[in-house]
Amino acid sequence: METVQYLDLNTKLETIRVSSLHALAYCPRLFYLEEVEELYTQDAAVFAGRRLHTELEKKEDEEWEELFLVSEELGLRGRVDALRTRDGETIPYEHKRGRCHRDEKKQPQAWESDKLQILAYACLLESALGLPIKEGRIRYHADNVLVHVPLDDAGRQAVRDAIQQARQLQQSTHRPPVADNERLCARCSLAPVCLPEEARLVHDREWQPIRLFPEDDTRQIIHVLEPGTAVGRTGEQIKIARRGQPEEKIPAQQIGQLVLHSFSQISTQALYFCAEHGIGVHFISGGGRYLGSFDIRQGSIQRRVRQYAALSNSETCLELAKRLVICRGQGQRKFLMRGTRGKAASEILQTAIKQMQVLLKQVPSVKSIASLLGMEGRLAALYFGALPSLILPNVANELQFDGRNRRPPKDRFNTMLGFGYSLLLKDVMNAILTVGLEPALGLYHQPRTQAPPLALDLMEIFRVPLVDMPIVASINRGQWDVKEDFEARGNRVWLSEAGKRKFVDMYERRKQETWKHPVTEYSLTYRRLLELEVRLLEKEWSGEGGLFAQLIVR
């Protein structure tokens, strides 16, 4: 069978993929996320399915006819993986890793989504090639069962109905609700994007969600600190060439981010490779300032359109901004309260804690962003004015804190704060780009500086637990050498290369610690919580809001 029809770009836009009908039958929301919002994941099940097909291709008894077909009449396109000819009849085959469905009599049946998929391939063969197809077959490899699916008038109508439903969803601007059957969600590769359990919790606060969001991201975050280091690509690996050191090669699937400090370099081939594999690339100056990130977003236009619509509403922005101010202010206040445990607190500390409580109670009644900014400024002044009370008296004078200053920092404590906030901004940007939102359109901060407003907004949630707390703890433990870890030039102070290494290690280890979410009541590493908060923010304008900015230091 040599006839092959290739798709042109215009046709591709007008037709529905057969594989997308499988998603539609499984869950309309899954179809919408993949086909309209262009979201895909590659979890272990996806890779296992690919391995299965690769193994089957190597078997001599399999008759593989790989055809790329399109039917303008049906409005359908797809790749038919396997065809067999038996007694003059052409039969399309599908291979599935899992087990078949069984009816009440324990008879093997095809799952509804698999059934629609094989029927769609059969209809595509009939329409595109004019072949008479009587049935399709599905091999379920987990229990070694072959299920026959006849193609009759009812099957053809089911395919046409599914195509019509798919077209309607493609034109919709509203994401379908989560599936009624939560067991489907537990097996879905897009559960970390869809967050179905969290959506159910929004509508039913008695719901006890199961954690479907991955607890941690085990991929490495590679910090390239040495000036002159060259980052490139070789095969399916990232190679790092540091001066005077052996070349390092790391497989792409083991890397989550590349962070290039100072004057390190990266090739265009490596940038393309990182974009293809979802590896975040970020740039930090030699002075520890966040410079920017390589935008690896593909698609996601529908998501940004909804973001624009939501954050163009001043009332929506004000309500979300209030949550951010309360979240950060409560976190700062509770961090200060730790200084009162088991010892007599200073008057400055006690006064700041009381005054912050009074201000936080006033936040819900604020009527404008401008007033909220003023209130946040007063909260910050109280917090940083009392923060020195948390540093032990025996700490060296050079590491004491005497008020916030920056650009450039004039003391060691502020140097660490600035570097830590740069690393945090980088991680928030990575999460925003991973989710597919627009970092330039925020809800609270105004676009006045180089830093994207949405990233500055989301940073508020994590400043205290990821930067302030680790810095104070490390100073009180005597982990810093005032000479070796810092470089003082006049009234300017920077972290030395050794100091940067120490800080990066401390910061990355902190992100691996877990935090139990106070609303969902499941635990995630801080690294995963960064992405979760971005996804929960998106839910605020998708009809599933209420969980954003609830992470408050205990």
Coordinates of C-alpha atoms in Angstrom, one line a residue:
M1 CA 0.0 0.0 0.0
E2 CA 2.0 3.0 -1.3
T3 CA -0.6 5.8 -1.3
V4 CA 0.3 8.5 1.2
Q5 CA -1.4 11.9 1.5
Y6 CA 0.6 14.7 3.1
L7 CA -1.0 17.6 5.0
D8 CA -0.5 21.2 4.0
L9 CA -0.7 24.0 6.6
N10 CA -4.1 25.1 5.6
T11 CA -5.6 21.6 5.8
K12 CA -3.9 21.1 9.2
L13 CA -5.8 24.0 10.6
E14 CA -9.2 22.8 9.4
T15 CA -9.0 19.1 10.5
I16 CA -9.1 17.3 13.8
R17 CA -6.4 14.9 14.9
V18 CA -7.6 11.3 15.5
S19 CA -5.6 11.1 18.7
S20 CA -7.3 14.2 20.0
L21 CA -10.7 12.4 19.7
H22 CA -9.3 9.8 22.1
A23 CA -8.6 12.7 24.6
L24 CA -12.1 14.0 23.9
A25 CA -13.8 10.7 24.8
Y26 CA -11.6 10.3 27.9
C27 CA -12.4 13.9 29.1
P28 CA -13.5 17.0 27.3
R29 CA -11.3 19.1 29.6
L30 CA -8.2 17.1 28.5
F31 CA -9.1 17.7 24.9
Y32 CA -9.4 21.5 25.5
L33 CA -6.1 21.7 27.4
E34 CA -4.3 19.9 24.6
E35 CA -5.9 21.2 21.5
V36 CA -7.0 24.7 22.5
E37 CA -4.5 25.7 25.1
E38 CA -1.7 23.6 23.5
L39 CA -0.6 22.0 26.8
Y40 CA 1.3 18.7 26.7
T41 CA 3.2 16.7 29.2
Q42 CA 5.7 13.9 28.7
D43 CA 5.4 11.7 31.8
A44 CA 6.6 8.1 32.3
A45 CA 3.4 6.6 30.8
V46 CA 4.0 8.6 27.6
F47 CA 7.6 7.4 27.2
A48 CA 6.5 3.9 28.0
G49 CA 3.9 4.0 25.2
R50 CA 6.6 5.2 22.8
R51 CA 8.9 2.4 23.8
L52 CA 6.1 -0.1 23.2
H53 CA 5.6 1.1 19.6
T54 CA 9.3 1.1 19.0
E55 CA 9.5 -2.5 20.1
L56 CA 6.6 -3.5 17.9
E57 CA 8.2 -1.9 14.9
K58 CA 11.2 -4.3 15.3
K59 CA 9.1 -7.4 15.2
E60 CA 9.2 -9.2 11.9
D61 CA 5.6 -10.5 12.1
E62 CA 4.1 -7.0 12.4
E63 CA 3.0 -5.5 9.1
W64 CA 3.6 -1.8 9.7
E65 CA 2.1 0.7 7.2
E66 CA 2.8 4.1 8.5
L67 CA 0.3 6.4 6.7
F68 CA -0.3 10.1 7.2
L69 CA -3.8 10.6 6.0
V70 CA -6.3 13.4 5.8
S71 CA -10.0 13.5 4.9
E72 CA -11.4 17.0 4.2
E73 CA -14.8 15.3 3.9
L74 CA -14.7 14.1 7.5
G75 CA -12.5 17.0 8.8
L76 CA -10.1 14.4 10.2
R77 CA -6.4 13.7 10.0
G78 CA -4.0 11.2 11.6
R79 CA -1.2 8.7 11.4
V80 CA -2.3 5.1 11.0
D81 CA 0.4 3.1 12.8
A82 CA -0.4 -0.5 12.0
L83 CA -2.4 -2.2 9.2
R84 CA -2.9 -5.9 8.5
T85 CA -4.5 -7.6 5.5
R86 CA -6.5 -10.7 6.3
D87 CA -8.5 -12.6 3.7
G88 CA -8.4 -9.5 1.4
E89 CA -9.7 -7.2 4.2
T90 CA -7.6 -4.3 5.5
I91 CA -7.7 -4.0 9.3
P92 CA -6.3 -1.0 11.4
Y93 CA -4.7 -1.9 14.7
E94 CA -4.1 0.0 17.9
H95 CA -1.7 -1.1 20.6
K96 CA -2.3 -0.2 24.2
R97 CA 0.0 -0.7 27.2
G98 CA -2.7 -1.2 29.8
R99 CA -5.5 -3.7 30.4
C100 CA -8.8 -3.8 28.6
H101 CA -12.2 -2.9 30.1
R102 CA -14.4 -5.9 31.3
D103 CA -18.2 -5.9 31.4
E104 CA -20.3 -7.4 34.2
K105 CA -19.7 -10.8 32.8
K106 CA -15.9 -10.2 32.8
Q107 CA -15.9 -10.2 29.0
P108 CA -13.1 -8.1 27.5
Q109 CA -14.2 -4.8 26.0
A110 CA -12.5 -1.7 24.6
W111 CA -12.5 1.4 26.7
E112 CA -14.8 4.1 25.2
S113 CA -11.9 6.4 24.4
D114 CA -9.9 3.6 22.7
K115 CA -13.0 2.5 20.8
L116 CA -13.7 5.9 19.4
Q117 CA -10.0 6.2 18.4
I118 CA -9.9 3.0 16.4
L119 CA -13.3 3.8 14.8
A120 CA -12.0 7.2 13.8
Y121 CA -8.9 5.5 12.1
A122 CA -11.3 3.1 10.3
C123 CA -13.4 6.0 9.0
L124 CA -10.3 7.9 8.0
L125 CA -9.1 5.0 5.9
E126 CA -12.5 4.6 4.3
S127 CA -12.8 8.3 3.4
A128 CA -9.2 9.1 2.4
L129 CA -8.3 5.9 0.6
G130 CA -11.7 4.5 -0.4
L131 CA -11.0 1.2 1.4
P132 CA -13.9 -0.8 2.8
I133 CA -13.3 -1.3 6.5
K134 CA -15.4 -3.7 8.5
E135 CA -13.6 -3.5 11.8
G136 CA -10.6 -2.3 13.8
R137 CA -8.7 -4.2 16.5
I138 CA -7.1 -3.1 19.8
R139 CA -4.3 -5.1 21.4
Y140 CA -4.1 -4.6 25.2
H141 CA -0.7 -5.8 26.1
A142 CA -1.0 -5.8 30.0
D143 CA -3.4 -8.8 29.8
N144 CA -2.6 -9.9 26.2
V145 CA -6.2 -9.4 24.9
L146 CA -7.2 -8.6 21.4
V147 CA -10.6 -6.7 21.1
H148 CA -12.5 -6.5 17.9
V149 CA -14.4 -3.3 17.3
P150 CA -16.9 -3.5 14.3
L151 CA -17.4 -0.4 12.1
D152 CA -21.1 0.0 11.5
D153 CA -23.4 2.9 10.9
A154 CA -23.6 3.7 14.7
G155 CA -19.8 3.7 14.9
R156 CA -19.6 6.1 11.9
Q157 CA -22.1 8.4 13.5
A158 CA -20.2 8.4 16.8
V159 CA -17.1 9.6 15.0
R160 CA -19.0 12.4 13.2
D161 CA -20.6 13.5 16.5
A162 CA -17.2 13.5 18.2
I163 CA -15.7 15.7 15.4
Q164 CA -18.7 18.1 15.8
Q165 CA -18.2 18.3 19.6
A166 CA -14.5 18.9 19.1
R167 CA -15.1 21.8 16.7
Q168 CA -17.5 23.4 19.2
L169 CA -14.9 23.1 22.0
Q170 CA -12.2 24.6 19.7
Q171 CA -14.4 27.7 19.3
S172 CA -15.1 28.1 23.0
T173 CA -13.2 30.4 25.3
H174 CA -14.3 28.5 28.4
R175 CA -12.4 25.5 29.8
P176 CA -14.7 22.6 30.5
P177 CA -15.2 21.5 34.1
V178 CA -13.3 18.6 35.6
A179 CA -14.5 15.1 35.0
D180 CA -17.2 13.7 37.4
N181 CA -15.2 10.5 37.7
E182 CA -12.1 11.4 39.7
R183 CA -10.5 8.1 38.9
L184 CA -9.9 9.3 35.4
C185 CA -7.9 12.2 36.8
A186 CA -5.6 9.9 38.7
R187 CA -4.4 8.3 35.4
C188 CA -4.3 11.5 33.4
S189 CA -0.9 12.8 32.3
L190 CA -2.2 16.4 32.4
A191 CA -3.4 16.3 36.0
P192 CA -0.4 18.5 37.1
V193 CA -1.6 21.2 34.7
C194 CA -5.4 20.7 35.1
L195 CA -5.3 20.5 38.9
P196 CA -8.6 18.6 39.1
E197 CA -8.5 17.9 42.8
E198 CA -7.8 21.5 43.6
A199 CA -10.8 22.5 41.4
R200 CA -13.0 20.2 43.4
L201 CA -11.8 21.7 46.6
V202 CA -12.7 25.1 45.5
H203 CA -16.4 24.1 45.0
D204 CA -16.5 21.8 48.0
R205 CA -14.3 22.9 51.0
E206 CA -15.0 19.5 52.7
W207 CA -13.3 17.7 49.8
Q208 CA -10.1 16.0 50.8
P209 CA -7.9 16.3 47.7
I210 CA -5.5 13.6 46.6
R211 CA -2.1 15.1 45.6
L212 CA -1.8 14.6 41.8
F213 CA 0.7 17.4 41.5
P214 CA 4.3 16.0 41.6
E215 CA 5.9 16.4 45.0
D216 CA 9.2 17.4 43.6
D217 CA 11.1 18.1 40.4
T218 CA 14.3 16.0 40.6
R219 CA 16.0 17.6 37.6
Q220 CA 19.1 19.6 38.3
I221 CA 19.4 23.3 38.4
I222 CA 22.8 24.1 36.9
H223 CA 24.4 27.4 38.1
V224 CA 27.3 28.4 35.8
L225 CA 29.2 30.9 38.1
E226 CA 32.6 31.0 36.4
P227 CA 33.2 33.9 33.9
G228 CA 34.2 32.6 30.4
T229 CA 32.4 29.3 30.8
A230 CA 30.9 28.0 27.5
V231 CA 27.7 26.1 27.4
G232 CA 26.8 24.1 24.3
R233 CA 25.1 21.0 23.0
T234 CA 26.4 17.6 21.9
G235 CA 23.8 15.0 20.8
E236 CA 21.1 14.8 23.5
Q237 CA 23.4 16.4 26.1
I238 CA 24.3 19.8 27.4
K239 CA 28.1 20.3 27.6
I240 CA 29.7 22.8 30.0
A241 CA 33.3 23.8 29.3
R242 CA 34.9 25.7 32.3
R243 CA 38.4 27.1 32.0
G244 CA 41.0 24.7 33.2
Q245 CA 38.5 22.0 34.0
P246 CA 37.4 18.8 32.1
E247 CA 34.3 19.3 29.9
E248 CA 31.1 18.2 31.7
K249 CA 28.2 16.6 29.8
I250 CA 24.7 16.2 31.3
P251 CA 21.7 14.5 29.6
A252 CA 18.9 16.9 28.8
Q253 CA 16.3 15.0 30.8
Q254 CA 18.3 15.5 34.0
I255 CA 18.3 19.4 33.7
G256 CA 15.5 21.7 34.7
Q257 CA 17.3 25.0 34.5
L258 CA 20.5 26.6 33.3
V259 CA 21.4 29.7 35.3
L260 CA 24.2 31.7 33.6
H261 CA 26.0 34.1 36.0
S262 CA 28.4 36.9 35.0
F263 CA 30.0 36.5 31.6
S264 CA 29.4 32.9 30.8
Q265 CA 28.2 32.0 27.3
I266 CA 25.7 29.8 25.6
S267 CA 25.5 28.7 22.0
T268 CA 22.4 29.2 19.8
Q269 CA 22.3 25.4 19.3
A270 CA 22.1 24.9 23.1
L271 CA 19.3 27.6 23.3
Y272 CA 17.2 25.8 20.7
F273 CA 17.9 22.5 22.5
C274 CA 16.8 23.9 25.8
A275 CA 13.6 25.3 24.3
E276 CA 12.8 21.9 22.8
H277 CA 13.3 20.1 26.1
G278 CA 11.7 22.7 28.4
I279 CA 14.9 23.7 30.1
G280 CA 14.7 27.2 31.6
V281 CA 17.6 29.5 30.7
H282 CA 18.2 32.5 33.0
F283 CA 20.8 35.2 33.2
I284 CA 22.3 36.8 36.4
S285 CA 24.8 39.6 36.4
G286 CA 28.2 39.4 38.0
G287 CA 26.9 41.7 40.7
G288 CA 24.0 39.4 41.5
R289 CA 21.2 41.2 39.6
Y290 CA 18.6 39.3 37.6
L291 CA 18.9 40.2 33.9
G292 CA 16.3 38.1 32.2
S293 CA 15.1 34.7 31.0
F294 CA 14.9 32.9 27.6
D295 CA 11.2 32.7 26.7
I296 CA 10.5 29.1 25.8
R297 CA 6.7 29.4 25.7
Q298 CA 5.1 27.7 22.7
G299 CA 1.4 28.3 22.1
S300 CA -0.6 29.1 25.2
I301 CA -2.3 32.0 23.5
Q302 CA -5.7 31.1 24.9
R303 CA -4.3 31.2 28.4
R304 CA -2.8 34.7 27.9
V305 CA -6.0 36.0 26.4
R306 CA -7.9 35.0 29.5
Q307 CA -5.1 36.6 31.7
Y308 CA -5.4 39.9 29.7
A309 CA -9.1 39.9 30.2
A310 CA -9.0 39.2 33.9
L311 CA -6.1 41.5 34.8
S312 CA -7.6 44.4 32.8
N313 CA -10.3 44.4 35.5
S314 CA -9.2 46.8 38.3
E315 CA -11.5 45.1 40.9
T316 CA -10.0 41.7 40.2
C317 CA -6.5 43.1 40.5
L318 CA -7.3 44.8 43.8
E319 CA -8.7 41.7 45.4
L320 CA -5.8 39.5 44.3
A321 CA -3.3 42.2 45.4
K322 CA -4.9 42.3 48.9
R323 CA -4.2 38.6 49.2
L324 CA -0.6 39.1 48.2
V325 CA -0.1 41.9 50.8
I326 CA -1.8 39.8 53.5
C327 CA 0.2 36.7 52.6
R328 CA 3.6 38.5 52.7
G329 CA 2.7 40.7 55.7
Q330 CA 1.5 37.7 57.8
G331 CA 4.6 35.8 56.8
Q332 CA 6.8 38.7 57.9
R333 CA 4.9 39.1 61.2
K334 CA 5.0 35.4 62.1
F335 CA 8.8 35.3 61.3
L336 CA 9.3 38.2 63.7
M337 CA 7.2 36.4 66.3
R338 CA 9.7 33.5 66.2
G339 CA 12.1 36.0 67.9
T340 CA 9.8 36.1 71.0
R341 CA 9.9 32.4 71.6
G342 CA 11.5 31.3 74.9
K343 CA 13.1 34.7 75.6
A344 CA 12.3 38.3 76.4
A345 CA 11.6 40.2 73.2
S346 CA 12.9 43.7 72.5
E347 CA 10.5 46.6 72.7
I348 CA 11.1 47.2 69.0
L349 CA 10.2 43.7 68.1
Q350 CA 7.0 43.7 70.2
T351 CA 5.9 47.0 68.9
A352 CA 6.4 46.0 65.3
I353 CA 4.4 42.8 65.8
K354 CA 1.5 44.6 67.3
Q355 CA 1.5 47.4 64.7
M356 CA 1.7 45.0 61.8
Q357 CA -1.3 43.1 63.2
V358 CA -3.3 46.4 63.2
L359 CA -2.3 47.2 59.7
L360 CA -3.1 43.8 58.3
K361 CA -6.6 44.0 59.7
Q362 CA -7.1 47.1 57.6
V363 CA -6.0 45.6 54.3
P364 CA -9.4 44.0 53.3
S365 CA -11.1 47.4 53.5
V366 CA -8.5 49.2 51.2
K367 CA -10.2 50.7 48.1
S368 CA -7.3 51.2 45.7
I369 CA -4.0 49.8 44.6
A370 CA -2.3 53.2 45.5
S371 CA -3.6 52.9 49.1
L372 CA -2.5 49.3 49.2
L373 CA 1.0 50.2 48.1
G374 CA 1.2 52.7 50.9
M375 CA 0.0 50.2 53.5
E376 CA 2.5 47.6 52.2
G377 CA 5.3 50.2 52.5
R378 CA 4.4 50.7 56.2
L379 CA 4.3 47.0 56.8
A380 CA 7.8 46.6 55.2
A381 CA 9.2 49.5 57.2
L382 CA 8.0 47.8 60.4
Y383 CA 9.4 44.4 59.4
F384 CA 12.8 45.6 58.3
G385 CA 13.0 47.9 61.3
A386 CA 12.5 44.9 63.6
L387 CA 14.5 42.3 61.6
P388 CA 17.8 43.1 63.4
S389 CA 16.3 41.8 66.6
L390 CA 16.4 38.3 65.1
I391 CA 20.2 38.4 64.7
L392 CA 22.1 37.1 67.7
P393 CA 24.2 39.7 69.6
N394 CA 27.4 37.6 69.2
V395 CA 27.3 37.9 65.4
A396 CA 30.1 40.0 63.9
N397 CA 29.3 43.6 63.3
E398 CA 29.9 43.2 59.6
L399 CA 27.0 40.8 59.3
Q400 CA 24.5 42.8 61.4
F401 CA 21.5 44.4 59.7
D402 CA 20.8 48.1 59.9
G403 CA 18.1 48.8 57.4
R404 CA 17.3 47.9 53.8
N405 CA 19.6 49.4 51.1
R406 CA 20.4 48.3 47.5
R407 CA 21.7 49.2 44.0
P408 CA 24.3 48.7 45.1
P409 CA 24.1 47.1 48.5
K410 CA 26.3 48.8 51.1
D411 CA 26.6 45.9 53.6
R412 CA 26.8 42.1 53.7
F413 CA 23.3 41.4 54.9
N414 CA 21.8 43.5 52.1
T415 CA 24.1 41.9 49.6
M416 CA 22.7 38.5 50.5
L417 CA 19.1 39.8 50.4
G418 CA 19.7 41.2 46.9
F419 CA 21.3 38.1 45.6
G420 CA 18.6 35.9 47.2
Y421 CA 15.8 38.0 45.7
S422 CA 17.4 37.7 42.2
L423 CA 17.5 33.9 42.5
L424 CA 13.9 33.9 43.6
L425 CA 12.9 36.2 40.8
K426 CA 14.6 33.8 38.4
D427 CA 12.6 30.9 39.8
V428 CA 9.3 32.7 39.7
M429 CA 10.0 33.6 36.1
N430 CA 10.8 30.0 35.3
A431 CA 7.4 29.0 36.8
I432 CA 5.5 31.6 34.9
L433 CA 7.0 30.6 31.6
T434 CA 6.5 26.9 32.3
V435 CA 2.8 27.6 33.0
G436 CA 2.5 29.8 29.9
L437 CA 1.4 33.1 31.4
E438 CA 2.5 36.6 30.4
P439 CA 5.1 37.9 33.0
A440 CA 4.7 41.5 31.7
L441 CA 1.1 41.7 32.8
G442 CA 0.8 41.8 36.6
L443 CA -2.0 42.5 39.1
Y444 CA -0.2 44.6 41.7
H445 CA 3.3 45.9 40.7
Q446 CA 3.5 48.5 38.0
P447 CA 5.7 48.1 34.9
R448 CA 8.4 50.6 35.9
T449 CA 11.6 48.6 36.2
Q450 CA 13.3 45.8 34.3
A451 CA 11.7 43.1 36.4
P452 CA 8.3 41.8 35.0
P453 CA 5.4 42.9 37.2
L454 CA 3.8 39.4 37.4
A455 CA 7.0 37.9 38.7
L456 CA 7.4 40.7 41.3
D457 CA 3.8 40.0 42.4
L458 CA 4.4 36.3 42.9
M459 CA 7.7 36.8 44.6
E460 CA 5.8 38.3 47.6
I461 CA 4.6 34.9 48.6
F462 CA 8.1 33.4 48.8
R463 CA 10.4 36.2 50.0
V464 CA 10.2 35.3 53.7
P465 CA 10.5 31.5 53.6
L466 CA 13.0 31.2 50.7
V467 CA 15.3 34.2 51.3
D468 CA 14.8 36.1 54.6
M469 CA 14.6 33.0 56.9
P470 CA 17.6 31.1 55.4
I471 CA 19.8 34.2 55.5
V472 CA 19.0 35.0 59.2
A473 CA 19.5 31.3 60.1
S474 CA 22.8 31.0 58.3
I475 CA 24.2 34.2 60.0
N476 CA 23.1 33.0 63.4
R477 CA 24.8 29.7 62.8
G478 CA 28.1 31.4 61.9
Q479 CA 28.2 30.0 58.3
W480 CA 29.7 33.2 56.7
D481 CA 33.3 34.4 56.6
V482 CA 33.2 38.2 56.4
K483 CA 36.4 38.3 54.4
E484 CA 36.4 35.2 52.2
D485 CA 32.7 35.2 51.2
F486 CA 32.4 39.0 50.4
E487 CA 34.2 41.6 48.4
A488 CA 34.1 45.2 49.8
R489 CA 34.9 48.1 47.4
G490 CA 34.4 51.4 49.0
N491 CA 30.8 51.6 50.2
R492 CA 29.8 48.7 48.0
V493 CA 29.8 45.0 49.0
W494 CA 29.4 42.0 46.7
L495 CA 29.5 38.3 47.3
S496 CA 32.8 36.7 46.2
E497 CA 32.8 33.6 44.0
A498 CA 33.1 31.5 47.1
G499 CA 30.2 33.4 48.7
K500 CA 28.0 32.9 45.7
R501 CA 28.7 29.2 45.7
K502 CA 27.8 29.0 49.4
F503 CA 24.6 31.0 48.9
V504 CA 23.4 29.1 45.8
D505 CA 23.9 25.8 47.7
M506 CA 22.0 27.2 50.7
Y507 CA 19.2 28.5 48.5
E508 CA 18.8 25.3 46.4
R509 CA 18.8 23.1 49.5
R510 CA 16.1 25.3 51.0
K511 CA 13.9 24.8 47.9
Q512 CA 14.1 21.0 48.4
E513 CA 12.5 21.3 51.8
T514 CA 8.8 20.5 52.0
W515 CA 5.9 22.7 53.1
K516 CA 2.4 21.5 53.8
H517 CA -0.1 23.6 52.0
P518 CA -2.5 25.0 54.6
V519 CA -5.6 24.6 52.3
T520 CA -4.9 21.5 50.2
E521 CA -3.2 19.9 53.2
Y522 CA -0.6 18.0 51.1
S523 CA 3.1 18.6 51.1
L524 CA 5.3 19.7 48.3
T525 CA 8.9 21.0 48.0
Y526 CA 9.2 24.8 47.7
R527 CA 10.4 24.2 44.2
R528 CA 7.1 22.6 43.2
L529 CA 5.1 25.2 45.3
L530 CA 6.5 27.9 43.1
E531 CA 4.8 26.4 40.0
L532 CA 1.7 25.4 41.9
E533 CA 1.1 29.1 43.0
V534 CA 1.3 30.2 39.4
R535 CA -1.3 27.6 38.4
L536 CA -3.5 28.5 41.3
L537 CA -3.3 32.1 40.2
E538 CA -4.5 31.2 36.7
K539 CA -7.5 29.4 38.3
E540 CA -8.6 32.7 39.8
W541 CA -9.9 33.8 36.4
S542 CA -10.9 30.3 35.2
G543 CA -13.9 29.8 37.6
E544 CA -11.9 27.8 40.1
G545 CA -10.4 30.5 42.4
G546 CA -9.9 30.8 46.1
L547 CA -6.7 28.8 46.7
F548 CA -4.1 31.4 45.6
A549 CA -1.8 33.2 48.0
Q550 CA -2.7 31.1 51.1
L551 CA 0.9 30.0 51.9
I552 CA 1.7 31.8 55.1
V553 CA 4.7 31.0 57.4
R554 CA 3.5 29.4 60.6

